[in-house]
Coordinates of N, CA and C in Angstrom, one line a residue:
Chain A
D525 N 3.0 19.9 -6.4 CA 2.2 18.9 -7.2 C 2.3 17.6 -6.4
Q526 N 1.1 17.1 -6.1 CA 1.0 15.9 -5.3 C 1.2 14.7 -6.2
Q527 N 2.3 14.0 -6.0 CA 2.6 12.8 -6.9 C 2.0 11.5 -6.3
V528 N 1.6 11.6 -5.0 CA 1.0 10.4 -4.4 C -0.3 10.9 -3.8
K529 N -1.4 10.2 -4.2 CA -2.7 10.7 -3.8 C -3.5 9.6 -3.1
Q530 N -4.1 10.0 -2.0 CA -5.0 9.1 -1.3 C -6.3 9.9 -1.3
N531 N -7.2 9.4 -2.1 CA -8.4 10.2 -2.4 C -9.5 10.1 -1.3
S532 N -9.3 9.1 -0.4 CA -10.3 8.9 0.7 C -9.7 9.4 2.0
P533 N -10.2 10.6 2.5 CA -9.7 11.1 3.7 C -10.0 10.2 4.9
S534 N -11.1 9.5 4.8 CA -11.5 8.7 6.0 C -12.2 7.4 5.5
L535 N -12.2 6.4 6.4 CA -12.8 5.1 6.1 C -13.2 4.5 7.5
S536 N -14.4 4.0 7.5 CA -14.9 3.3 8.7 C -15.3 1.9 8.4
V537 N -14.8 1.0 9.2 CA -15.0 -0.5 8.9 C -15.4 -1.1 10.2
Q538 N -16.2 -2.2 10.1 CA -16.5 -2.9 11.3 C -15.4 -3.9 11.7
E539 N -15.2 -4.1 13.0 CA -14.2 -5.1 13.4 C -14.5 -6.5 12.8
G540 N -13.4 -7.1 12.3 CA -13.5 -8.4 11.7 C -13.6 -8.4 10.2
R541 N -14.0 -7.2 9.7 CA -14.2 -7.1 8.2 C -12.9 -6.7 7.6
I542 N -12.9 -6.6 6.3 CA -11.7 -6.1 5.5 C -11.7 -4.6 5.4
S543 N -10.5 -4.0 5.6 CA -10.3 -2.6 5.3 C -9.4 -2.6 4.1
I544 N -9.8 -1.7 3.2 CA -9.1 -1.5 1.9 C -8.8 0.0 1.8
L545 N -7.5 0.3 1.8 CA -7.1 1.7 1.7 C -6.4 1.8 0.3
N546 N -6.7 2.8 -0.4 CA -6.2 3.0 -1.8 C -5.3 4.2 -1.9
C547 N -4.4 4.1 -3.0 CA -3.4 5.1 -3.2 C -3.1 5.1 -4.7
D548 N -3.0 6.3 -5.3 CA -2.6 6.4 -6.7 C -1.4 7.3 -6.8
Y549 N -0.6 7.0 -7.8 CA 0.6 7.8 -8.0 C 0.7 8.2 -9.4
T550 N 1.5 9.3 -9.7 CA 1.6 9.8 -11.0 C 3.0 9.6 -11.6
N551 N 4.0 9.5 -10.8 CA 5.4 9.4 -11.2 C 5.8 8.0 -11.6
S552 N 6.0 7.7 -12.9 CA 6.4 6.4 -13.3 C 7.7 5.9 -12.9
M553 N 8.5 6.9 -12.3 CA 9.9 6.5 -11.9 C 9.9 5.9 -10.5
F554 N 8.7 6.0 -9.8 CA 8.7 5.4 -8.4 C 8.9 3.9 -8.5
D555 N 9.8 3.4 -7.7 CA 10.0 2.0 -7.8 C 10.0 1.3 -6.4
Y556 N 9.5 2.0 -5.4 CA 9.4 1.4 -4.1 C 8.2 2.1 -3.4
F557 N 7.4 1.3 -2.8 CA 6.1 1.9 -2.2 C 6.0 1.3 -0.8
L558 N 5.5 2.2 0.1 CA 5.4 1.9 1.5 C 4.1 2.4 2.1
W559 N 3.7 1.7 3.1 CA 2.6 2.2 3.9 C 3.1 2.5 5.3
Y560 N 2.7 3.6 5.9 CA 3.0 4.0 7.2 C 1.7 4.2 8.0
K561 N 1.8 3.9 9.3 CA 0.7 4.1 10.2 C 1.0 5.2 11.2
K562 N 0.0 6.0 11.5 CA 0.3 7.1 12.4 C -0.8 7.2 13.5
Y563 N -0.4 7.2 14.7 CA -1.3 7.4 15.8 C -1.1 8.9 16.2
P564 N -2.1 9.5 16.9 CA -2.0 10.9 17.3 C -0.8 11.1 18.2
A565 N -0.1 12.2 18.1 CA 1.0 12.6 18.9 C 2.2 11.6 18.8
E566 N 2.2 10.8 17.7 CA 3.4 10.0 17.5 C 3.8 10.2 16.0
G567 N 5.1 9.8 15.7 CA 5.5 9.9 14.3 C 5.0 8.7 13.6
P568 N 5.0 8.7 12.2 CA 4.6 7.6 11.4 C 5.5 6.4 11.7
T569 N 4.9 5.2 11.7 CA 5.7 4.0 11.8 C 5.5 3.1 10.6
F570 N 6.6 2.5 10.1 CA 6.6 1.7 8.9 C 5.7 0.5 9.1
L571 N 4.9 0.2 8.1 CA 3.9 -0.9 8.2 C 4.3 -2.1 7.2
I572 N 4.4 -1.7 6.0 CA 4.7 -2.7 4.9 C 5.1 -2.0 3.7
S573 N 5.9 -2.7 2.9 CA 6.4 -2.1 1.6 C 6.3 -3.1 0.5
I574 N 6.5 -2.6 -0.7 CA 6.5 -3.4 -1.9 C 7.4 -2.8 -3.0
S575 N 8.2 -3.6 -3.6 CA 9.0 -3.0 -4.7 C 8.3 -3.2 -6.0
S576 N 8.7 -2.4 -7.0 CA 8.0 -2.4 -8.3 C 8.1 -3.7 -9.1
I577 N 9.0 -4.6 -8.6 CA 9.1 -5.8 -9.4 C 8.1 -6.9 -8.9
K578 N 7.4 -6.5 -7.8 CA 6.3 -7.4 -7.3 C 5.0 -6.8 -7.5
D579 N 3.9 -7.7 -7.4 CA 2.6 -7.1 -7.4 C 1.8 -7.4 -6.1
K580 N 2.5 -8.1 -5.2 CA 1.8 -8.4 -3.9 C 2.9 -8.6 -2.8
N581 N 2.6 -8.1 -1.6 CA 3.4 -8.5 -0.5 C 2.5 -8.6 0.7
E582 N 2.8 -9.7 1.5 CA 1.9 -10.0 2.6 C 2.7 -10.1 3.9
D583 N 2.1 -9.5 4.9 CA 2.7 -9.6 6.3 C 1.6 -9.7 7.3
G584 N 1.3 -11.0 7.7 CA 0.3 -11.2 8.6 C -1.1 -10.7 8.1
R585 N -1.7 -9.8 8.8 CA -3.0 -9.4 8.4 C -3.0 -8.3 7.3
F586 N -1.8 -7.9 7.0 CA -1.6 -6.8 6.1 C -1.1 -7.3 4.7
T587 N -1.7 -6.8 3.6 CA -1.3 -7.2 2.3 C -1.3 -5.9 1.4
V588 N -0.2 -5.7 0.7 CA -0.2 -4.6 -0.2 C -0.2 -5.1 -1.6
F589 N -1.0 -4.5 -2.5 CA -1.1 -4.9 -3.9 C -0.7 -3.7 -4.7
L590 N 0.1 -4.0 -5.8 CA 0.6 -3.0 -6.7 C 0.2 -3.3 -8.1
N591 N -0.5 -2.3 -8.7 CA -0.9 -2.4 -10.1 C -0.1 -1.3 -10.9
K592 N 1.0 -1.7 -11.4 CA 1.9 -0.6 -12.1 C 1.2 0.0 -13.3
S593 N 0.5 -0.8 -14.1 CA -0.1 -0.2 -15.3 C -1.1 0.9 -14.9
A594 N -1.8 0.7 -13.8 CA -2.8 1.6 -13.3 C -2.2 2.7 -12.4
K595 N -1.0 2.5 -12.0 CA -0.3 3.4 -11.0 C -1.1 3.5 -9.8
H596 N -1.4 2.3 -9.3 CA -2.3 2.2 -8.1 C -1.8 1.1 -7.1
L597 N -1.9 1.4 -5.9 CA -1.6 0.4 -4.9 C -2.7 0.5 -3.8
S598 N -2.8 -0.7 -3.1 CA -3.8 -0.7 -2.1 C -3.3 -1.5 -0.9
L599 N -3.8 -1.2 0.3 CA -3.5 -1.9 1.5 C -4.7 -2.6 2.0
H600 N -4.6 -3.9 2.2 CA -5.8 -4.7 2.7 C -5.4 -5.1 4.1
I601 N -6.3 -4.9 5.0 CA -6.2 -5.4 6.4 C -7.3 -6.3 6.7
V602 N -6.9 -7.6 7.0 CA -7.9 -8.6 7.3 C -7.5 -9.6 8.4
P603 N -8.2 -9.7 9.5 CA -9.4 -9.0 9.8 C -9.1 -7.7 10.5
S604 N -9.9 -6.7 10.3 CA -9.6 -5.4 10.9 C -9.9 -5.5 12.4
Q605 N -9.1 -4.8 13.2 CA -9.2 -4.7 14.6 C -9.3 -3.3 15.1
P606 N -9.9 -3.0 16.3 CA -10.0 -1.6 16.7 C -8.7 -0.9 16.9
G607 N -7.6 -1.7 17.2 CA -6.3 -1.1 17.4 C -5.7 -0.7 16.1
D608 N -6.3 -1.1 14.9 CA -5.9 -0.6 13.6 C -6.3 0.8 13.4
S609 N -7.2 1.4 14.2 CA -7.7 2.7 14.0 C -6.5 3.7 14.1
A610 N -6.2 4.4 13.0 CA -5.1 5.3 12.9 C -5.1 6.0 11.5
V611 N -4.2 6.9 11.2 CA -4.1 7.4 9.9 C -3.0 6.6 9.2
Y612 N -3.4 6.3 7.9 CA -2.5 5.5 7.1 C -2.0 6.3 5.9
F613 N -0.6 6.4 5.8 CA 0.0 7.1 4.8 C 0.6 6.2 3.7
C614 N 0.3 6.5 2.5 CA 1.0 5.8 1.4 C 2.2 6.6 1.0
A615 N 3.3 6.0 0.7 CA 4.5 6.7 0.3 C 5.2 6.0 -0.9
A616 N 5.9 6.7 -1.7 CA 6.6 6.2 -2.8 C 8.0 6.8 -2.9
S617 N 8.9 6.1 -3.5 CA 10.2 6.6 -3.7 C 10.8 6.2 -5.0
A618 N 11.8 6.9 -5.4 CA 12.5 6.6 -6.7 C 14.0 6.7 -6.5
A619 N 14.7 5.8 -7.1 CA 16.2 5.8 -7.0 C 16.8 7.1 -7.5
N620 N 16.2 7.7 -8.5 CA 16.7 8.9 -9.1 C 16.5 10.2 -8.3
S621 N 15.8 10.1 -7.2 CA 15.7 11.2 -6.3 C 16.1 10.8 -4.9
G622 N 17.1 9.9 -4.9 CA 17.7 9.6 -3.6 C 16.8 8.8 -2.6
Y623 N 15.7 8.3 -3.2 CA 14.8 7.5 -2.4 C 14.1 8.4 -1.3
A624 N 14.0 9.7 -1.5 CA 13.2 10.5 -0.5 C 11.8 10.1 -0.7
L625 N 11.1 9.9 0.4 CA 9.7 9.5 0.4 C 8.8 10.6 0.0
N626 N 7.9 10.3 -0.9 CA 6.8 11.2 -1.3 C 5.5 10.6 -0.7
F627 N 4.9 11.4 0.2 CA 3.7 10.9 0.9 C 2.4 11.4 0.4
G628 N 1.4 10.5 0.5 CA 0.0 11.0 0.3 C -0.5 11.8 1.5
K629 N -1.7 12.3 1.5 CA -2.2 13.1 2.6 C -2.8 12.2 3.7
G630 N -2.9 10.9 3.5 CA -3.3 10.0 4.5 C -4.8 9.7 4.5
T631 N -5.1 8.5 5.0 CA -6.5 8.1 5.2 C -6.7 7.7 6.6
S632 N -7.7 8.3 7.2 CA -8.0 8.0 8.6 C -8.9 6.8 8.7
L633 N -8.5 5.7 9.3 CA -9.2 4.5 9.4 C -9.8 4.4 10.8
L634 N -11.1 4.1 10.9 CA -11.8 3.9 12.1 C -12.4 2.5 12.1
V635 N -11.9 1.6 13.0 CA -12.5 0.3 13.1 C -13.4 0.2 14.3
T636 N -14.6 0.0 14.1 CA -15.6 0.0 15.1 C -15.9 -1.4 15.6
P637 N -16.1 -1.6 16.9 CA -16.4 -2.9 17.5 C -17.8 -3.4 17.0
Chain B
D1390 N 9.0 4.3 22.2 CA 10.2 5.2 21.8 C 10.9 4.6 20.6
S1391 N 10.8 5.5 19.5 CA 11.4 5.0 18.2 C 12.9 5.0 18.2
G1392 N 13.5 5.8 19.1 CA 14.9 5.9 19.1 C 15.4 7.2 18.4
V1393 N 14.4 7.9 17.7 CA 14.7 9.2 17.1 C 14.1 10.3 18.1
T1394 N 15.0 11.2 18.5 CA 14.5 12.1 19.5 C 14.5 13.5 18.9
Q1395 N 13.3 14.1 19.0 CA 13.1 15.5 18.5 C 12.8 16.4 19.7
T1396 N 13.5 17.6 19.7 CA 13.2 18.6 20.7 C 13.1 20.0 20.0
P1397 N 12.3 20.9 20.5 CA 11.3 20.6 21.6 C 10.1 19.9 21.0
K1398 N 9.2 19.5 21.8 CA 7.9 18.9 21.3 C 6.9 19.9 20.8
H1399 N 6.9 21.0 21.5 CA 6.0 22.1 21.1 C 6.8 23.4 21.1
L1400 N 6.4 24.3 20.2 CA 7.1 25.6 20.1 C 6.1 26.6 19.6
I1401 N 6.0 27.7 20.3 CA 5.1 28.8 19.9 C 5.9 30.0 19.8
T1402 N 5.8 30.7 18.6 CA 6.7 31.8 18.4 C 5.9 32.8 17.5
A1403 N 6.5 34.0 17.4 CA 5.8 35.1 16.7 C 6.3 35.2 15.2
T1404 N 5.5 35.8 14.4 CA 5.9 35.9 13.0 C 7.2 36.8 13.0
G1405 N 8.0 36.4 12.0 CA 9.3 37.2 11.8 C 10.5 36.6 12.6
Q1406 N 10.1 35.7 13.6 CA 11.2 35.2 14.4 C 11.9 34.0 13.8
R1407 N 12.9 33.5 14.5 CA 13.7 32.4 14.0 C 13.7 31.3 15.1
V1408 N 13.6 30.0 14.7 CA 13.6 28.9 15.6 C 14.6 27.8 15.1
T1409 N 15.0 27.0 16.0 CA 15.8 25.8 15.7 C 15.2 24.6 16.2
L1410 N 15.0 23.6 15.4 CA 14.5 22.3 15.8 C 15.6 21.3 15.7
R1411 N 15.6 20.5 16.7 CA 16.7 19.5 16.9 C 16.3 18.1 16.8
C1412 N 17.2 17.3 16.2 CA 16.9 15.9 16.0 C 18.1 15.0 16.3
S1413 N 17.9 14.0 17.1 CA 19.0 13.1 17.3 C 18.6 11.8 16.7
P1414 N 19.3 11.3 15.7 CA 18.9 10.0 15.0 C 19.0 8.8 15.9
R1415 N 18.5 7.7 15.4 CA 18.6 6.4 16.1 C 20.1 6.0 16.1
S1416 N 20.5 5.4 17.1 CA 21.9 5.0 17.2 C 22.3 4.1 16.0
G1417 N 23.4 4.5 15.4 CA 23.9 3.8 14.2 C 23.4 4.3 12.9
D1418 N 22.3 5.2 12.9 CA 21.8 5.7 11.6 C 22.6 6.9 11.2
L1419 N 22.9 6.9 9.9 CA 23.8 8.0 9.4 C 23.0 9.1 8.6
S1420 N 21.8 8.7 8.2 CA 20.9 9.6 7.4 C 19.9 10.2 8.3
V1421 N 19.7 11.5 8.0 CA 18.6 12.2 8.7 C 17.7 12.9 7.6
Y1422 N 16.4 12.8 7.8 CA 15.5 13.4 6.9 C 14.6 14.4 7.7
W1423 N 14.2 15.5 7.1 CA 13.2 16.4 7.7 C 12.0 16.5 6.8
Y1424 N 10.8 16.4 7.5 CA 9.6 16.4 6.8 C 8.7 17.5 7.5
Q1425 N 7.8 18.1 6.7 CA 6.8 19.0 7.2 C 5.4 18.5 7.0
Q1426 N 4.6 18.5 8.0 CA 3.2 18.2 7.8 C 2.3 19.3 8.2
S1427 N 1.8 20.0 7.2 CA 0.8 21.1 7.4 C -0.6 20.5 7.6
L1428 N -1.5 21.4 8.0 CA -2.9 20.9 8.3 C -3.5 20.2 7.1
D1429 N -3.4 20.7 5.9 CA -4.1 20.1 4.8 C -3.2 19.4 3.8
Q1430 N -2.0 19.1 4.3 CA -1.0 18.4 3.4 C -0.5 17.1 4.0
G1431 N -0.1 16.3 3.2 CA 0.6 15.1 3.7 C 2.0 15.5 4.1
L1432 N 2.8 14.5 4.4 CA 4.2 14.8 4.8 C 5.0 15.3 3.6
Q1433 N 5.6 16.5 3.7 CA 6.3 17.0 2.6 C 7.8 16.9 2.9
F1434 N 8.6 16.3 2.0 CA 10.0 16.1 2.2 C 10.7 17.4 2.1
L1435 N 11.5 17.8 3.1 CA 12.3 19.0 3.0 C 13.7 18.8 2.6
I1436 N 14.5 17.9 3.4 CA 15.9 17.8 3.1 C 16.4 16.5 3.8
Q1437 N 17.5 16.0 3.2 CA 18.2 14.8 3.7 C 19.6 15.1 3.9
Y1438 N 20.2 14.6 5.0 CA 21.6 14.6 5.2 C 22.1 13.2 5.5
Y1439 N 23.3 13.0 5.0 CA 23.9 11.7 5.2 C 25.3 11.9 5.7
N1440 N 25.6 11.5 6.9 CA 27.0 11.6 7.5 C 27.5 13.0 7.3
G1441 N 26.7 14.0 7.6 CA 27.2 15.3 7.6 C 27.0 16.1 6.3
E1442 N 26.7 15.4 5.2 CA 26.6 16.0 3.9 C 25.2 16.1 3.5
E1443 N 24.8 17.2 2.8 CA 23.5 17.3 2.2 C 23.3 16.3 1.1
R1444 N 22.2 15.5 1.1 CA 22.1 14.4 0.1 C 21.0 14.6 -0.9
A1445 N 19.9 15.1 -0.4 CA 18.8 15.4 -1.3 C 18.0 16.6 -0.7
K1446 N 17.4 17.3 -1.7 CA 16.6 18.5 -1.3 C 15.2 18.3 -1.8
G1447 N 14.2 18.7 -1.1 CA 12.8 18.6 -1.5 C 12.3 20.0 -1.5
N1448 N 11.1 20.2 -1.0 CA 10.4 21.5 -1.1 C 10.8 22.4 0.1
I1449 N 12.0 22.6 0.2 CA 12.5 23.4 1.4 C 12.6 24.9 0.9
L1450 N 12.0 25.8 1.7 CA 12.0 27.2 1.4 C 13.4 27.7 1.7
E1451 N 13.7 28.9 1.0 CA 15.1 29.5 1.2 C 15.2 30.0 2.6
R1452 N 14.1 30.3 3.3 CA 14.1 30.8 4.7 C 14.5 29.7 5.7
F1453 N 14.5 28.4 5.2 CA 14.8 27.3 6.0 C 16.2 26.8 5.7
S1454 N 16.9 26.3 6.7 CA 18.2 25.6 6.4 C 18.4 24.5 7.4
A1455 N 19.2 23.6 7.1 CA 19.5 22.5 8.0 C 21.0 22.2 8.0
Q1456 N 21.4 21.4 9.0 CA 22.8 20.9 9.0 C 22.8 19.6 9.8
Q1457 N 23.8 18.8 9.6 CA 24.0 17.6 10.4 C 25.4 17.7 10.9
F1458 N 25.6 17.6 12.2 CA 26.8 17.8 12.9 C 27.6 16.5 13.0
P1459 N 28.9 16.6 13.4 CA 29.8 15.4 13.5 C 29.2 14.3 14.4
D1460 N 28.4 14.7 15.4 CA 27.9 13.6 16.2 C 26.6 13.1 15.6
L1461 N 26.2 13.5 14.4 CA 25.1 13.1 13.6 C 23.8 13.7 14.0
H1462 N 23.7 14.5 15.0 CA 22.4 15.1 15.2 C 22.2 16.2 14.2
S1463 N 21.0 16.6 14.0 CA 20.7 17.5 12.9 C 19.8 18.7 13.5
E1464 N 20.0 19.8 12.9 CA 19.1 20.9 13.3 C 18.5 21.5 12.1
L1465 N 17.2 21.9 12.2 CA 16.5 22.6 11.1 C 16.2 24.0 11.6
N1466 N 16.7 24.9 10.9 CA 16.6 26.4 11.2 C 15.5 27.0 10.4
L1467 N 14.5 27.6 11.0 CA 13.4 28.3 10.3 C 13.5 29.7 10.6
S1468 N 13.6 30.6 9.6 CA 13.7 32.0 9.9 C 12.6 32.8 9.2
S1469 N 12.5 34.1 9.6 CA 11.5 35.0 9.1 C 10.1 34.3 9.1
L1470 N 9.8 33.7 10.2 CA 8.6 32.8 10.2 C 7.3 33.5 9.8
E1471 N 6.5 32.8 9.1 CA 5.2 33.2 8.7 C 4.1 32.3 9.3
L1472 N 2.9 32.8 9.3 CA 1.8 32.0 9.9 C 1.7 30.7 9.2
G1473 N 1.9 30.7 7.9 CA 1.8 29.4 7.1 C 2.9 28.4 7.4
D1474 N 3.9 28.8 8.2 CA 4.9 27.8 8.6 C 4.5 27.0 9.8
S1475 N 3.3 27.3 10.4 CA 2.8 26.5 11.5 C 2.6 25.1 10.9
A1476 N 3.1 24.1 11.6 CA 3.1 22.7 11.1 C 3.7 21.8 12.1
L1477 N 3.6 20.5 11.8 CA 4.4 19.5 12.5 C 5.6 19.2 11.7
Y1478 N 6.7 19.2 12.3 CA 8.0 19.0 11.7 C 8.5 17.6 12.2
F1479 N 8.7 16.7 11.3 CA 9.2 15.4 11.7 C 10.6 15.2 11.2
C1480 N 11.4 14.5 12.0 CA 12.7 14.1 11.6 C 12.6 12.5 11.5
A1481 N 13.4 12.0 10.6 CA 13.5 10.5 10.5 C 14.9 10.2 10.2
S1482 N 15.3 9.0 10.6 CA 16.7 8.5 10.3 C 16.7 7.2 9.7
S1483 N 17.8 6.9 9.1 CA 18.0 5.5 8.5 C 19.5 5.2 8.5
V1484 N 19.8 4.0 8.3 CA 21.2 3.6 8.3 C 21.9 4.1 7.0
A1485 N 21.3 3.8 5.9 CA 22.0 4.1 4.6 C 21.6 5.4 4.0
A1486 N 22.4 5.7 3.0 CA 22.2 7.0 2.3 C 21.0 6.9 1.4
L1487 N 20.8 5.7 0.7 CA 19.7 5.5 -0.2 C 18.8 4.4 0.5
S1488 N 17.8 4.9 1.1 CA 17.0 3.9 1.9 C 15.6 4.3 1.8
G1489 N 14.8 3.7 0.9 CA 13.4 4.1 0.8 C 12.6 3.3 1.8
W1490 N 13.2 2.5 2.7 CA 12.3 1.7 3.5 C 12.8 1.7 5.0
G1491 N 13.9 2.2 5.2 CA 14.5 2.0 6.6 C 14.3 3.2 7.5
Y1492 N 13.3 4.0 7.1 CA 13.1 5.2 7.9 C 12.5 4.9 9.3
T1493 N 13.0 5.6 10.3 CA 12.4 5.6 11.6 C 12.1 7.1 12.0
F1494 N 10.8 7.4 12.3 CA 10.4 8.7 12.5 C 10.5 9.1 14.0
G1495 N 10.8 10.3 14.3 CA 10.6 10.8 15.7 C 9.1 11.2 15.8
S1496 N 8.8 11.7 17.0 CA 7.4 12.0 17.3 C 7.0 13.5 16.9
G1497 N 8.0 14.2 16.4 CA 7.7 15.5 15.8 C 7.8 16.7 16.7
T1498 N 8.0 17.8 16.1 CA 7.9 19.1 16.8 C 6.7 19.9 16.2
R1499 N 5.8 20.3 17.1 CA 4.7 21.1 16.6 C 5.0 22.6 16.8
L1500 N 5.1 23.2 15.6 CA 5.4 24.7 15.6 C 4.2 25.5 15.4
T1501 N 3.9 26.4 16.2 CA 2.8 27.3 16.0 C 3.4 28.7 15.9
V1502 N 3.1 29.4 14.8 CA 3.5 30.8 14.6 C 2.3 31.7 14.8
V1503 N 2.4 32.6 15.7 CA 1.2 33.5 16.0 C 1.6 35.0 15.6

């Protein structure tokens, strides 16, 4: 049962524009949410996170928004750059399951010049 | 280089065989996690070890087992392999036992079962 869902397998955005990647979750016990970025032939690398007590976290060009009532989070990348082209995984964890990360299936972002 | 080392990078084996995947965590990290990424799935959590002890278990099959040794490296053993076990297997490490954010992933082992 997929508790974290990324319903868009792919997204194409022009360089300089905003990229918005979406993620939905079903488990109300999740209290920590993360985004990972993955290039081919590499492991995922941590990008940004947010705890359930916040609704927004910003780090440079990357902002994560959390809407707990809708069980939805999103990652905004502004402005998008060609180097941002990668697969982005949304992940969530809960204290009652030892904080093991539950991942979505990923969204492949292509930023075109 | 993330500091998490996984060997081998690629492995091709036949159905019914047994293989061992190895992971050396980042220096100072006590927790090791194993994840499986199949073609049509996201990263599925298999198992976590902390300082030699099993800490959490996910969707790990009974044919699979893991352990963490005193030097903190970990091995994932996959036996009676089936075609469906073909996947990327990632190891990650973190400092703490409960750490939803401090994961560092290795570059993975690609297992192909033929």
